[in-house]
Coordinates of C-alpha atoms in Angstrom, one line a residue:
X4 CA 10.0 2.6 31.3
X5 CA 9.9 6.1 30.0
X6 CA 10.6 7.5 33.5
X7 CA 13.7 5.4 33.8
X8 CA 15.1 6.6 30.5
X9 CA 14.2 10.2 31.2
X10 CA 15.9 10.4 34.6
X11 CA 19.2 8.8 33.5
X12 CA 19.5 10.0 29.9
X13 CA 20.8 13.3 28.6
X14 CA 18.5 12.7 25.6
X15 CA 15.3 14.9 25.7
X16 CA 12.1 13.1 26.6
X17 CA 10.5 14.1 23.2
X18 CA 13.4 12.4 21.4
X19 CA 13.1 9.2 23.5
X20 CA 9.3 9.1 22.8
X21 CA 10.0 9.6 19.1
X22 CA 12.5 6.8 19.0
X23 CA 10.3 4.3 20.7
X24 CA 7.3 5.4 18.7
X25 CA 5.1 7.0 21.4
X26 CA 5.2 10.5 19.8
X27 CA 5.5 11.2 16.2
X28 CA 7.1 14.4 15.0
X29 CA 6.5 13.5 11.4
X30 CA 3.9 15.4 9.4
X31 CA 1.1 13.3 7.9
X32 CA 1.0 13.0 4.2
X33 CA -2.1 13.8 2.2
X34 CA -3.9 10.8 0.8
X35 CA -2.7 9.9 -2.6
X36 CA -5.3 7.2 -3.5
X37 CA -9.0 6.6 -3.0
X38 CA -11.5 3.9 -3.9
X39 CA -13.9 5.0 -6.7
X40 CA -16.9 2.9 -7.7
X41 CA -16.9 2.7 -11.5
X42 CA -19.0 0.3 -13.7
X43 CA -19.6 -2.1 -10.9
X44 CA -15.9 -2.2 -9.9
X45 CA -13.9 -0.7 -7.2
X46 CA -11.1 1.3 -8.9
X47 CA -7.9 2.5 -7.3
X48 CA -5.7 4.8 -9.3
X49 CA -2.2 4.3 -8.1
X50 CA 0.3 7.2 -7.8
X51 CA 3.6 7.5 -9.7
X52 CA 5.7 6.2 -6.8
X53 CA 4.6 3.2 -4.8
X54 CA 7.0 3.5 -1.8
X55 CA 6.7 2.3 1.8
X56 CA 4.2 5.1 2.9
X57 CA 2.0 4.6 -0.1
X58 CA 2.2 0.8 0.4
X59 CA 0.7 1.4 3.8
X60 CA -2.0 3.6 2.4
X61 CA -2.7 1.0 -0.3
X62 CA -3.0 -1.7 2.3
X63 CA -5.6 0.3 4.2
X64 CA -7.6 0.8 1.0
X65 CA -7.5 -2.9 0.1
X66 CA -8.6 -3.8 3.6
X67 CA -11.5 -1.3 3.1
X68 CA -12.3 -2.7 -0.3
X69 CA -12.3 -6.3 1.0
X70 CA -14.5 -5.4 3.9
X71 CA -17.2 -3.8 1.7
X72 CA -20.4 -5.7 1.4
X73 CA -20.2 -6.1 -2.3
X74 CA -19.1 -8.6 -4.9
X75 CA -17.4 -5.9 -7.0
X76 CA -13.9 -6.7 -8.3
X77 CA -11.0 -4.4 -7.2
X78 CA -9.1 -2.9 -10.1
X79 CA -5.7 -1.3 -9.6
X80 CA -4.9 1.3 -12.3
X81 CA -1.1 1.3 -12.8
X82 CA -1.0 3.9 -15.7
X83 CA 0.8 6.5 -13.6
X84 CA 3.2 4.2 -11.8
X85 CA 6.9 4.9 -12.5
X86 CA 8.4 3.1 -9.5
X87 CA 7.2 0.3 -7.2
X88 CA 8.9 -0.9 -4.0
X89 CA 9.1 -4.4 -2.7
X90 CA 6.7 -3.5 0.1
X91 CA 4.1 -2.3 -2.3
X92 CA 4.5 -5.5 -4.4
X93 CA 3.9 -7.5 -1.2
X94 CA 0.8 -5.5 -0.4
X95 CA -0.6 -5.9 -3.9
X96 CA -0.1 -9.7 -3.8
X97 CA -1.4 -10.1 -0.3
X98 CA -4.5 -8.0 -1.2
X99 CA -5.1 -10.2 -4.2
X100 CA -4.8 -13.3 -2.1
X101 CA -7.2 -11.9 0.5
X102 CA -9.8 -11.0 -2.1
X103 CA -9.5 -14.5 -3.6
X104 CA -10.4 -15.9 -0.2
X105 CA -13.4 -13.7 -0.2
X106 CA -14.4 -15.1 -3.6
X107 CA -13.5 -11.7 -5.2
X108 CA -11.0 -10.7 -7.7
X109 CA -8.2 -8.1 -8.1
X110 CA -7.3 -6.9 -11.6
X111 CA -4.4 -4.8 -12.8
X112 CA -4.9 -2.3 -15.6
X113 CA -2.4 -0.4 -17.7
X114 CA 0.7 -2.0 -16.2
X115 CA 3.8 -0.1 -17.5
X116 CA 7.3 -1.4 -18.0
X117 CA 8.7 -0.3 -14.6
X118 CA 6.1 -2.3 -12.8
X119 CA 6.7 -5.4 -15.0
X120 CA 10.4 -5.0 -14.4
X121 CA 10.0 -4.8 -10.6
X122 CA 7.8 -7.9 -10.5
X123 CA 10.2 -9.7 -12.8
X124 CA 13.3 -8.8 -10.7
X125 CA 11.5 -10.4 -7.7
X126 CA 10.6 -13.5 -9.6
X127 CA 6.9 -12.7 -9.6
X128 CA 6.1 -12.5 -13.3
X129 CA 3.5 -15.3 -13.0
X130 CA 1.8 -13.5 -10.2
X131 CA 1.6 -10.3 -12.1
X132 CA 0.3 -12.1 -15.1
X133 CA -2.5 -13.6 -13.0
X134 CA -3.6 -10.0 -12.1
X135 CA -3.5 -8.8 -15.7
X136 CA -5.1 -11.8 -17.3
X137 CA -8.9 -11.4 -17.8

């Protein structure tokens, strides 16, 4: 398929590859989050902005946390969060559901007003309350 586009298109091959996802010209971002074992819990400190790229990183961390051979709860520390995207909200709720299926728990700590407002605007106040209720 690439040969067909390359031979008939005035667009350079690198641009075609980038468009269809075979070659990324984007620089990778440094990791913003990590899992820290603290008091028998797996703690993830969230960054100030939970946008699409950080949602993907959070998804990977939650998959890693769920795959660990431990009964430790996963705790998301929202204290630094100023903005949260819908994608990040989806990742958080999907991670909580996956951990429940594994008989584990996800808790949210220090949830600031912008996060509460984001969940509320999406009609997800009850789901956020489940994460913050001990």
